[in-house]
PDB file of C-alpha atoms in Angstrom:
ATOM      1  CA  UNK A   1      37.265 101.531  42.375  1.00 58.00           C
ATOM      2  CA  UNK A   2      34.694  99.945  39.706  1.00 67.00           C
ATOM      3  CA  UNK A   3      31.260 101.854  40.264  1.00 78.00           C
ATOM      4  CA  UNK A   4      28.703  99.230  40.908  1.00 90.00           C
ATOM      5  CA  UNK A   5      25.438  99.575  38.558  1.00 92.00           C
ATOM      6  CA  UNK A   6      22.228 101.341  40.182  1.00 94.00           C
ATOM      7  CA  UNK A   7      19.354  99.431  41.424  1.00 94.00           C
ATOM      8  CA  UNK A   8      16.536 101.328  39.145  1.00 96.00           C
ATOM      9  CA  UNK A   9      18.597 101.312  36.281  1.00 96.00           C
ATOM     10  CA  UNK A  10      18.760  96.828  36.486  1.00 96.00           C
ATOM     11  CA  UNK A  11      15.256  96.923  37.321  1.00 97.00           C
ATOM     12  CA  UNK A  12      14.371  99.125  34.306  1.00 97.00           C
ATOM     13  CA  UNK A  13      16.657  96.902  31.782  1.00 97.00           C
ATOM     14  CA  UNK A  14      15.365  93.768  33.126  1.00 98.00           C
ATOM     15  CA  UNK A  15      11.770  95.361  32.742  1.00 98.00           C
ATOM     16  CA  UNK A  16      12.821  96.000  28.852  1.00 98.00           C
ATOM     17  CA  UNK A  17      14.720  92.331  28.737  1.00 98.00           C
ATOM     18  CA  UNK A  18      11.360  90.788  29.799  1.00 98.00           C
ATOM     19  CA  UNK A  19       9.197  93.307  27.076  1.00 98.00           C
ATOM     20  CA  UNK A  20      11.162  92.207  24.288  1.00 98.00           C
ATOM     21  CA  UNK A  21      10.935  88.737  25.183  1.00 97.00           C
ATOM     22  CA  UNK A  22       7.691  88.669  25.456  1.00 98.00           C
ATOM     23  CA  UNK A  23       6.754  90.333  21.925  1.00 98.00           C
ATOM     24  CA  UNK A  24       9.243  87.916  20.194  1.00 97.00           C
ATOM     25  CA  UNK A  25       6.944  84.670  21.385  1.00 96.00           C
ATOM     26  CA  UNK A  26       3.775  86.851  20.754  1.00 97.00           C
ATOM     27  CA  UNK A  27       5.086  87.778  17.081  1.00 96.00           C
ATOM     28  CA  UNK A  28       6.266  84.064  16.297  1.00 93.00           C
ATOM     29  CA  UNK A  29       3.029  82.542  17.679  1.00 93.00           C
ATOM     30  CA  UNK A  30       1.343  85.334  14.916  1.00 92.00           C
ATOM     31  CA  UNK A  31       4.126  84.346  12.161  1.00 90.00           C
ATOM     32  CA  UNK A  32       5.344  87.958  12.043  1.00 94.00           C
ATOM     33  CA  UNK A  33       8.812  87.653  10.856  1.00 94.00           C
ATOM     34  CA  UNK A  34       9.791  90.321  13.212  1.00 96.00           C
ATOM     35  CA  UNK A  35      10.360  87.868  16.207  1.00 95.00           C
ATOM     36  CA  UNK A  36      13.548  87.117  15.070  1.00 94.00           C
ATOM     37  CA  UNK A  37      14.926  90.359  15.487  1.00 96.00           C
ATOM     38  CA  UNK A  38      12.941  91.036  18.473  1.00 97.00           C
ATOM     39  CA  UNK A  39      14.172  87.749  20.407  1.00 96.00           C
ATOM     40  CA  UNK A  40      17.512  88.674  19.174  1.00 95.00           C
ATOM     41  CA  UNK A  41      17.189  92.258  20.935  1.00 97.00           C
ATOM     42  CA  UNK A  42      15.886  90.812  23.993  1.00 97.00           C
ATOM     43  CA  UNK A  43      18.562  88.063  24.292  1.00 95.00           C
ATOM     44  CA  UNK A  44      21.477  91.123  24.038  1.00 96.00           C
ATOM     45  CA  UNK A  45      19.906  92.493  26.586  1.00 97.00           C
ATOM     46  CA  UNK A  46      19.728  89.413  28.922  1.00 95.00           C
ATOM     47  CA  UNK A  47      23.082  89.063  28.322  1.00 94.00           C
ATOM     48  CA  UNK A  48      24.102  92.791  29.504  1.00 95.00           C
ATOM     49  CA  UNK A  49      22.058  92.165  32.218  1.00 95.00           C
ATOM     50  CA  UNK A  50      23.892  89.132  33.731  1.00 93.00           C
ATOM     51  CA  UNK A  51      27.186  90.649  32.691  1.00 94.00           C
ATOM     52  CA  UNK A  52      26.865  94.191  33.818  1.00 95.00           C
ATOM     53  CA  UNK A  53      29.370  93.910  36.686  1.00 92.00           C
ATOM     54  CA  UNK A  54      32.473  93.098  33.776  1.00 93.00           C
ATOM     55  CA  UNK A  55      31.752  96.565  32.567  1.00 95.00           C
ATOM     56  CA  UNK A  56      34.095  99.757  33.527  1.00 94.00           C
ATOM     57  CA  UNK A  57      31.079 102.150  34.169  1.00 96.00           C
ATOM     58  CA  UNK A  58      27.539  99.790  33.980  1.00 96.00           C
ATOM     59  CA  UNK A  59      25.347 102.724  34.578  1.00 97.00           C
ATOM     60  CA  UNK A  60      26.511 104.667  31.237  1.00 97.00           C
ATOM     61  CA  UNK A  61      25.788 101.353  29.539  1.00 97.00           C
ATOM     62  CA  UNK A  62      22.414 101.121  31.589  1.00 98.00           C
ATOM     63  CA  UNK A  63      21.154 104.211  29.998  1.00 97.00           C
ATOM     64  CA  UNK A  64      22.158 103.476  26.719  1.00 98.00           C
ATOM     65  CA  UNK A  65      21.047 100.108  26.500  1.00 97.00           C
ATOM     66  CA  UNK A  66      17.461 101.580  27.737  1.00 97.00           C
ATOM     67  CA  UNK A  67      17.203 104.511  25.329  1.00 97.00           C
ATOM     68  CA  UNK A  68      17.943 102.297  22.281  1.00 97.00           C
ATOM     69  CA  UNK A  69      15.433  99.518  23.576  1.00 98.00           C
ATOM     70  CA  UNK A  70      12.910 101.424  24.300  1.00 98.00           C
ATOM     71  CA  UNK A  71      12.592 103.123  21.281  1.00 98.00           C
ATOM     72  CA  UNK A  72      12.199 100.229  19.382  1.00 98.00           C
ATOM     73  CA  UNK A  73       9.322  99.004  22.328  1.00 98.00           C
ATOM     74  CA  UNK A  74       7.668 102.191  21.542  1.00 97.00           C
ATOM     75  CA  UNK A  75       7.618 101.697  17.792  1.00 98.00           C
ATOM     76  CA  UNK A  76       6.152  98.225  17.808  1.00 97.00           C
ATOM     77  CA  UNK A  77       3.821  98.953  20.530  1.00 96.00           C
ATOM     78  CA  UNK A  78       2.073 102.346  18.279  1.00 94.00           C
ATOM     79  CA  UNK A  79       4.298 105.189  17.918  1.00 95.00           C
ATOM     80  CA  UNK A  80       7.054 104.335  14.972  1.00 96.00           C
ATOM     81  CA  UNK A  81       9.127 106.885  13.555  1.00 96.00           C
ATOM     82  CA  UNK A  82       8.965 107.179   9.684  1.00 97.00           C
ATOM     83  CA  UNK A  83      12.003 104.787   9.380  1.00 97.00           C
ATOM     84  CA  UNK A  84      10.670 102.330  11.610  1.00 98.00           C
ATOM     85  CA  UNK A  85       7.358 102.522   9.284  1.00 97.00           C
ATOM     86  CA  UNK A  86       8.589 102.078   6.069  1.00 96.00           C
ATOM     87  CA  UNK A  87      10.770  98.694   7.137  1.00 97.00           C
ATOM     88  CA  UNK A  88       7.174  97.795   9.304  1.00 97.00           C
ATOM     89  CA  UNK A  89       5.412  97.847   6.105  1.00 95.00           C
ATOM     90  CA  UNK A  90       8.491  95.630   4.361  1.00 94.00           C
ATOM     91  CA  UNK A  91       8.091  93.156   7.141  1.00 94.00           C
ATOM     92  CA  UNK A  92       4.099  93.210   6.261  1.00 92.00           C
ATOM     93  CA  UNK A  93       4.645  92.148   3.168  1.00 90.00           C
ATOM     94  CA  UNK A  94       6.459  89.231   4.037  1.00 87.00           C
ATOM     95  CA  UNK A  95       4.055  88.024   6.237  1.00 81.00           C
ATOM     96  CA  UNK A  96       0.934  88.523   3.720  1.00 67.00           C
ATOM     97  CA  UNK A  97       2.837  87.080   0.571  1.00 54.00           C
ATOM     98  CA  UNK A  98       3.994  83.807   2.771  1.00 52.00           C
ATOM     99  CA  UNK A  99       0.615  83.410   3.890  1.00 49.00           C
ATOM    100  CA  UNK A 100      -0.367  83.704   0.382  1.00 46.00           C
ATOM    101  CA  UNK A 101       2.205  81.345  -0.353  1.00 48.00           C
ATOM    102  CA  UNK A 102       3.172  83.525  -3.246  1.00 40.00           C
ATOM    103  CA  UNK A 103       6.863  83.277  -2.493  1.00 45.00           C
ATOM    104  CA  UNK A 104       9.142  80.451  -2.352  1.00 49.00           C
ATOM    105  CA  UNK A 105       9.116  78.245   0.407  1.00 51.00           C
ATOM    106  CA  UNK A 106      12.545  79.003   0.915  1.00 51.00           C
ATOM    107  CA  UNK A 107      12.249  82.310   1.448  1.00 58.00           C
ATOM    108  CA  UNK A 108       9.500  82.149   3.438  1.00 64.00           C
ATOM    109  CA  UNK A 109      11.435  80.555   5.901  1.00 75.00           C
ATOM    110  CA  UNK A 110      14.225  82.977   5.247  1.00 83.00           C
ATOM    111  CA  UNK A 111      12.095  86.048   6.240  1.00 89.00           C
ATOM    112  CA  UNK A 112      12.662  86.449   9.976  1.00 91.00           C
ATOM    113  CA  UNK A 113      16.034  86.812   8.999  1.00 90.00           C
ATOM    114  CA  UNK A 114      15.527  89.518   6.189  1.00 91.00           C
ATOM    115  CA  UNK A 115      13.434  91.237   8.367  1.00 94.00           C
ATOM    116  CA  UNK A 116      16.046  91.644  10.944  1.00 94.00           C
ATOM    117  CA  UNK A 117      18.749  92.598   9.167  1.00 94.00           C
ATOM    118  CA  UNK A 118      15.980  95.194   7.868  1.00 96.00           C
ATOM    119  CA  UNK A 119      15.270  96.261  10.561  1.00 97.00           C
ATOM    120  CA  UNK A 120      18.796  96.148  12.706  1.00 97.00           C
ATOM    121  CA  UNK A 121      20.045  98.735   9.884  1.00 97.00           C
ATOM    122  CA  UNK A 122      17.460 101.219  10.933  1.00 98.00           C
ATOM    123  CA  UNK A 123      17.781 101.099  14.907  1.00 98.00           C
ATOM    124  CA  UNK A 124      21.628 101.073  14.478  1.00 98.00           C
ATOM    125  CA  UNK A 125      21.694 104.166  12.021  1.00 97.00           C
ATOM    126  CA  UNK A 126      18.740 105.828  13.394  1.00 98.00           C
ATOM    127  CA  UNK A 127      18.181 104.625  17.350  1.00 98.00           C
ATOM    128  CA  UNK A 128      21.547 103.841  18.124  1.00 98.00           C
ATOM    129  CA  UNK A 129      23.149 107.147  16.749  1.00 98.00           C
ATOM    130  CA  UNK A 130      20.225 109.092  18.637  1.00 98.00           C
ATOM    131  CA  UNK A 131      20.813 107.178  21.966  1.00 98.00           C
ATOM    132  CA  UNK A 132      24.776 108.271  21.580  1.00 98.00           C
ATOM    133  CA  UNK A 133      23.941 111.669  21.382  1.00 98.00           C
ATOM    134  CA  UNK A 134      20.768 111.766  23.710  1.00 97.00           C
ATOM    135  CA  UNK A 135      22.136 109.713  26.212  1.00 96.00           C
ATOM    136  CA  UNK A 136      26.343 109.912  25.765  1.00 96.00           C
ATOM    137  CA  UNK A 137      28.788 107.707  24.638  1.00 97.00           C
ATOM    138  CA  UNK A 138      29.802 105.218  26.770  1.00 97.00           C
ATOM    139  CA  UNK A 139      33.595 104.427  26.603  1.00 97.00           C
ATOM    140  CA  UNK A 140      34.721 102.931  23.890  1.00 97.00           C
ATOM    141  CA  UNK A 141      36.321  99.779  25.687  1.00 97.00           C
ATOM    142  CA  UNK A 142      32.644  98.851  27.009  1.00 97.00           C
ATOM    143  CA  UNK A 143      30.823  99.502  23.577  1.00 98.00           C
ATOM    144  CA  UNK A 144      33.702  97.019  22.036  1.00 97.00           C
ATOM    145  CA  UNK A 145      33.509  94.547  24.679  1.00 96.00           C
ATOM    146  CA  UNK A 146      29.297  94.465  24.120  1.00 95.00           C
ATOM    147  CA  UNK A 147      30.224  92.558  20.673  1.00 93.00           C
ATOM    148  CA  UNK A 148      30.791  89.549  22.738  1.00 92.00           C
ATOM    149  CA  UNK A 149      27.152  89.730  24.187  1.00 93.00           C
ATOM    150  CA  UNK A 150      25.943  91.248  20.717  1.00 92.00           C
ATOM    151  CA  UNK A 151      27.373  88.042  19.189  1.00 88.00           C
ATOM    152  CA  UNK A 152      25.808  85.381  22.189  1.00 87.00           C
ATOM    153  CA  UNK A 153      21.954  87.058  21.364  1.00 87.00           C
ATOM    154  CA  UNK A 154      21.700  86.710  17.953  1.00 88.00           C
ATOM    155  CA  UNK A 155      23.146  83.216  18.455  1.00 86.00           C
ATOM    156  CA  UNK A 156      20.197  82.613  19.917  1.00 86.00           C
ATOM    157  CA  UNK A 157      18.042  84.178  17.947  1.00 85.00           C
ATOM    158  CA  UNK A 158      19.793  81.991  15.029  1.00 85.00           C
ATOM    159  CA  UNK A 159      19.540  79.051  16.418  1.00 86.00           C
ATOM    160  CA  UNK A 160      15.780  79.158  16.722  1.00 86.00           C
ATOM    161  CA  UNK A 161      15.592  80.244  12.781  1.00 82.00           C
ATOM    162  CA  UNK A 162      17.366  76.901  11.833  1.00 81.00           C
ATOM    163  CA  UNK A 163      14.572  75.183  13.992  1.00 80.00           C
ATOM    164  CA  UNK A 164      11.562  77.167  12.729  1.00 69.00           C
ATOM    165  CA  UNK A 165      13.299  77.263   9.153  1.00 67.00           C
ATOM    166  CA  UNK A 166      14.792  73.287   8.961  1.00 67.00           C
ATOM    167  CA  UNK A 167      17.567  75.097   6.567  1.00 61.00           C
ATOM    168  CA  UNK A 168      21.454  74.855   7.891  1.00 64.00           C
ATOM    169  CA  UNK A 169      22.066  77.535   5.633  1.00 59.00           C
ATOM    170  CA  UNK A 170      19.829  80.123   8.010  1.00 61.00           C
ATOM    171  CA  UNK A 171      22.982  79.786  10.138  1.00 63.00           C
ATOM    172  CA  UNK A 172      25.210  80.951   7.626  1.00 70.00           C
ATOM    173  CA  UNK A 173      23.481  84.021   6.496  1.00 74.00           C
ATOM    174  CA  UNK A 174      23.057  84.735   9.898  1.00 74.00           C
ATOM    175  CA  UNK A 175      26.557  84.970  10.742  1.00 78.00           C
ATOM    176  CA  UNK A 176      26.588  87.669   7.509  1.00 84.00           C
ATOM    177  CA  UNK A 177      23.924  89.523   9.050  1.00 87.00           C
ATOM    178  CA  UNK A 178      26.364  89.786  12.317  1.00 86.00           C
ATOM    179  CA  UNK A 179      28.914  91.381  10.254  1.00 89.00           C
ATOM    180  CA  UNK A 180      27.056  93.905   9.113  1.00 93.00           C
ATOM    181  CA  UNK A 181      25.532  94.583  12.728  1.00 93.00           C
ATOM    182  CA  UNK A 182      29.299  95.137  13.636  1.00 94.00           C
ATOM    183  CA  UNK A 183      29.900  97.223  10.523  1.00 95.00           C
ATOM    184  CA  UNK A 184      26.789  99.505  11.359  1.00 97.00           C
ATOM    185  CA  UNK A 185      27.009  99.854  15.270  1.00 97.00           C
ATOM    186  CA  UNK A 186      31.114 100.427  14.766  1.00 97.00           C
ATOM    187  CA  UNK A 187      29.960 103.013  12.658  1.00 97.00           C
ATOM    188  CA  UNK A 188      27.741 105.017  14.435  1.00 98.00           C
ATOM    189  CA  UNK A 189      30.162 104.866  17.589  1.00 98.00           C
ATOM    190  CA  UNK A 190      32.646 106.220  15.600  1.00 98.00           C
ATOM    191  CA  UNK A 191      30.313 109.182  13.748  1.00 98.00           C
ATOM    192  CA  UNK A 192      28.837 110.413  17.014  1.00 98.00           C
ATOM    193  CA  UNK A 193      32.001 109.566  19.631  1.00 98.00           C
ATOM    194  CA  UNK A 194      34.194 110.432  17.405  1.00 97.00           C
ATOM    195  CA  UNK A 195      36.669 107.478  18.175  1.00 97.00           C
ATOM    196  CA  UNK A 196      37.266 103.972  16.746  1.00 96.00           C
ATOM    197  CA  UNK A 197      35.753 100.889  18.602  1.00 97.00           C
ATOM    198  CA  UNK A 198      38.402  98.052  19.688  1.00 96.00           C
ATOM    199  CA  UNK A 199      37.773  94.491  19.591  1.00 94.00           C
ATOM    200  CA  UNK A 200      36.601  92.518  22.500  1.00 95.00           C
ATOM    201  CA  UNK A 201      39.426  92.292  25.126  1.00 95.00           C
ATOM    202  CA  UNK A 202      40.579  88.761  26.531  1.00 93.00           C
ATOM    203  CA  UNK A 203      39.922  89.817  29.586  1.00 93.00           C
ATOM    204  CA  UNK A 204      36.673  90.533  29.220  1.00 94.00           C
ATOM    205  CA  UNK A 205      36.268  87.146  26.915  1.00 91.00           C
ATOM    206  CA  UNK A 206      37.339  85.129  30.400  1.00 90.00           C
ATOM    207  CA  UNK A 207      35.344  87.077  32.627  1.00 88.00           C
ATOM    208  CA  UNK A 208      31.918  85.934  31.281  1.00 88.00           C
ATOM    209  CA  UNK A 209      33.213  82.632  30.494  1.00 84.00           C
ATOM    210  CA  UNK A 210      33.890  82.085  33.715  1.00 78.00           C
ATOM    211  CA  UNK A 211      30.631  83.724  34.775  1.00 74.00           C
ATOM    212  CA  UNK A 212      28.677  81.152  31.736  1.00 68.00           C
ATOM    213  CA  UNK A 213      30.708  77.979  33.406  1.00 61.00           C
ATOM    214  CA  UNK A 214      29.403  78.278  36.842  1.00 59.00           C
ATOM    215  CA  UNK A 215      25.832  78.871  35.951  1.00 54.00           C
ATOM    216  CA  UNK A 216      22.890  75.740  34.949  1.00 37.00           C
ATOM    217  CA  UNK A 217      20.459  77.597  33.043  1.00 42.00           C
ATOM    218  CA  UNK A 218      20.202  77.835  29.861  1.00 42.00           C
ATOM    219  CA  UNK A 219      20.721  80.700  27.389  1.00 42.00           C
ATOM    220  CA  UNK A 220      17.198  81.158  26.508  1.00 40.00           C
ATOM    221  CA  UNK A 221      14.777  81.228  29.345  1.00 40.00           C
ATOM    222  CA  UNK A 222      12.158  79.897  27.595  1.00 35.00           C
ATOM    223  CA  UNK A 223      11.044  78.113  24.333  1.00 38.00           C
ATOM    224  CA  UNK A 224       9.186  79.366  21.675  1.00 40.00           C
ATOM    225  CA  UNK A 225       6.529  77.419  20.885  1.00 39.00           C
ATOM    226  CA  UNK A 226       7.328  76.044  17.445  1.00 36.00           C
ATOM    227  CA  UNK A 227       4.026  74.118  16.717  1.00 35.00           C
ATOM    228  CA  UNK A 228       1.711  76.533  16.228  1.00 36.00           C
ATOM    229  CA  UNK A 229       3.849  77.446  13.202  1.00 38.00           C
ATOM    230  CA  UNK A 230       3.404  75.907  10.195  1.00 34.00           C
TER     231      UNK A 230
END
């Protein structure tokens, strides 16, 4: 029989799925190109949330999905590890030379996503690989199966760069930038777990497409507010 997830461990997820939320529409409204990733983060983790009953053990992916948040909750909220300070600084520049306007519009724009694929890099190789090891692995059918949820998030979280950036091209990076997320969390799965990481099974693929079809809200629980943004 299929253990059903705990009580405290949802609450605690949806507790994080709400944080990082919440700090994506604070850092847009403040035109800190680190709401991309952070939206992207949070919408990952709405997605596990509503999906946890198509994993094989929920709890394991509970924990893990907590750990790794949380660490990157505590580094924007005050308490960053060196990595995490070094890309904070990067994404600090971006913000001061587009205010400054001493970069190309273009890239301007661009910056949420250059910041998140800055930052993704360092709380896949450093967070992620920690959480494995602190925390456990999780087996490797639910860590594979995750790319399908990985993959709806940062859909999200692209779909709001095209609107905040009016560029079509935001779209295609983006999917780039999903690649390498794949490449990087494969990779620490299989340097800490020892084990490769399969692909997304079709069962899994039907289960929350069946789950998406019966439900009437939408994907993102709330809009940004894109005119305070120049």
């Amino acid at each position: 029989m299929q253990p059903t997830a705990d009580s405290d461990l949802i609450l605690r997820n949806l507790a994080v799925e709400h944080k990082l939320l919440e700090r994506a529409e604070t850092f847009y409204r403040q035109s800190d190109p680190r709401w991309f990733f952070s939206l992207a983060h949070g919408m990952i983790t709405q997605q596990i949330n509503r999906h946890i009953a198509a994993f094989v053990h929920p709890n394991a992916l509970l924990r893990l999905n907590t750990h790794f948040a949380e660490t990157y909750l505590r580094a924007i909220e005050g308490t960053p590890h060196c990595e995490w300070v070094s890309v904070f600084r990067r994404c600090d520049a971006m913000s001061s030379r587009g205010a400054q306007r001493e970069v190309q519009r273009g890239e301007a724009r661009l910056a949420p996503l250059i910041a998140g694929r800055l930052m993704a890099k360092v709380h896949i190789s450093v967070d992620l690989r920690s959480a494995l090891r602190e925390v456990g692995c999780i087996p490797p059918a639910d860590f594979g199966n995750m790319l399908a949820l990985m993959d709806r998030g940062i859909s999200a979280g692209l779909e709001r760069l095209r609107e905040h950036s009016g560029y079509r091209v935001a779209g295609v990076l983006g999917r780039l930038v999903v690649l390498d997320v794949q490449a990087w969390r494969n990779a620490a799965y299989r340097s800490v777990c020892q084990t490769s990481v399969p692909g997304v099974s079709k069962a899994f693929r039907q289960c929350i497409q069946e789950r998406l079809d019966t439900e009437t809200a939408s994907l993102i629980p709330y809009e940004l507010d894109t005119h305070d943004t120049p």
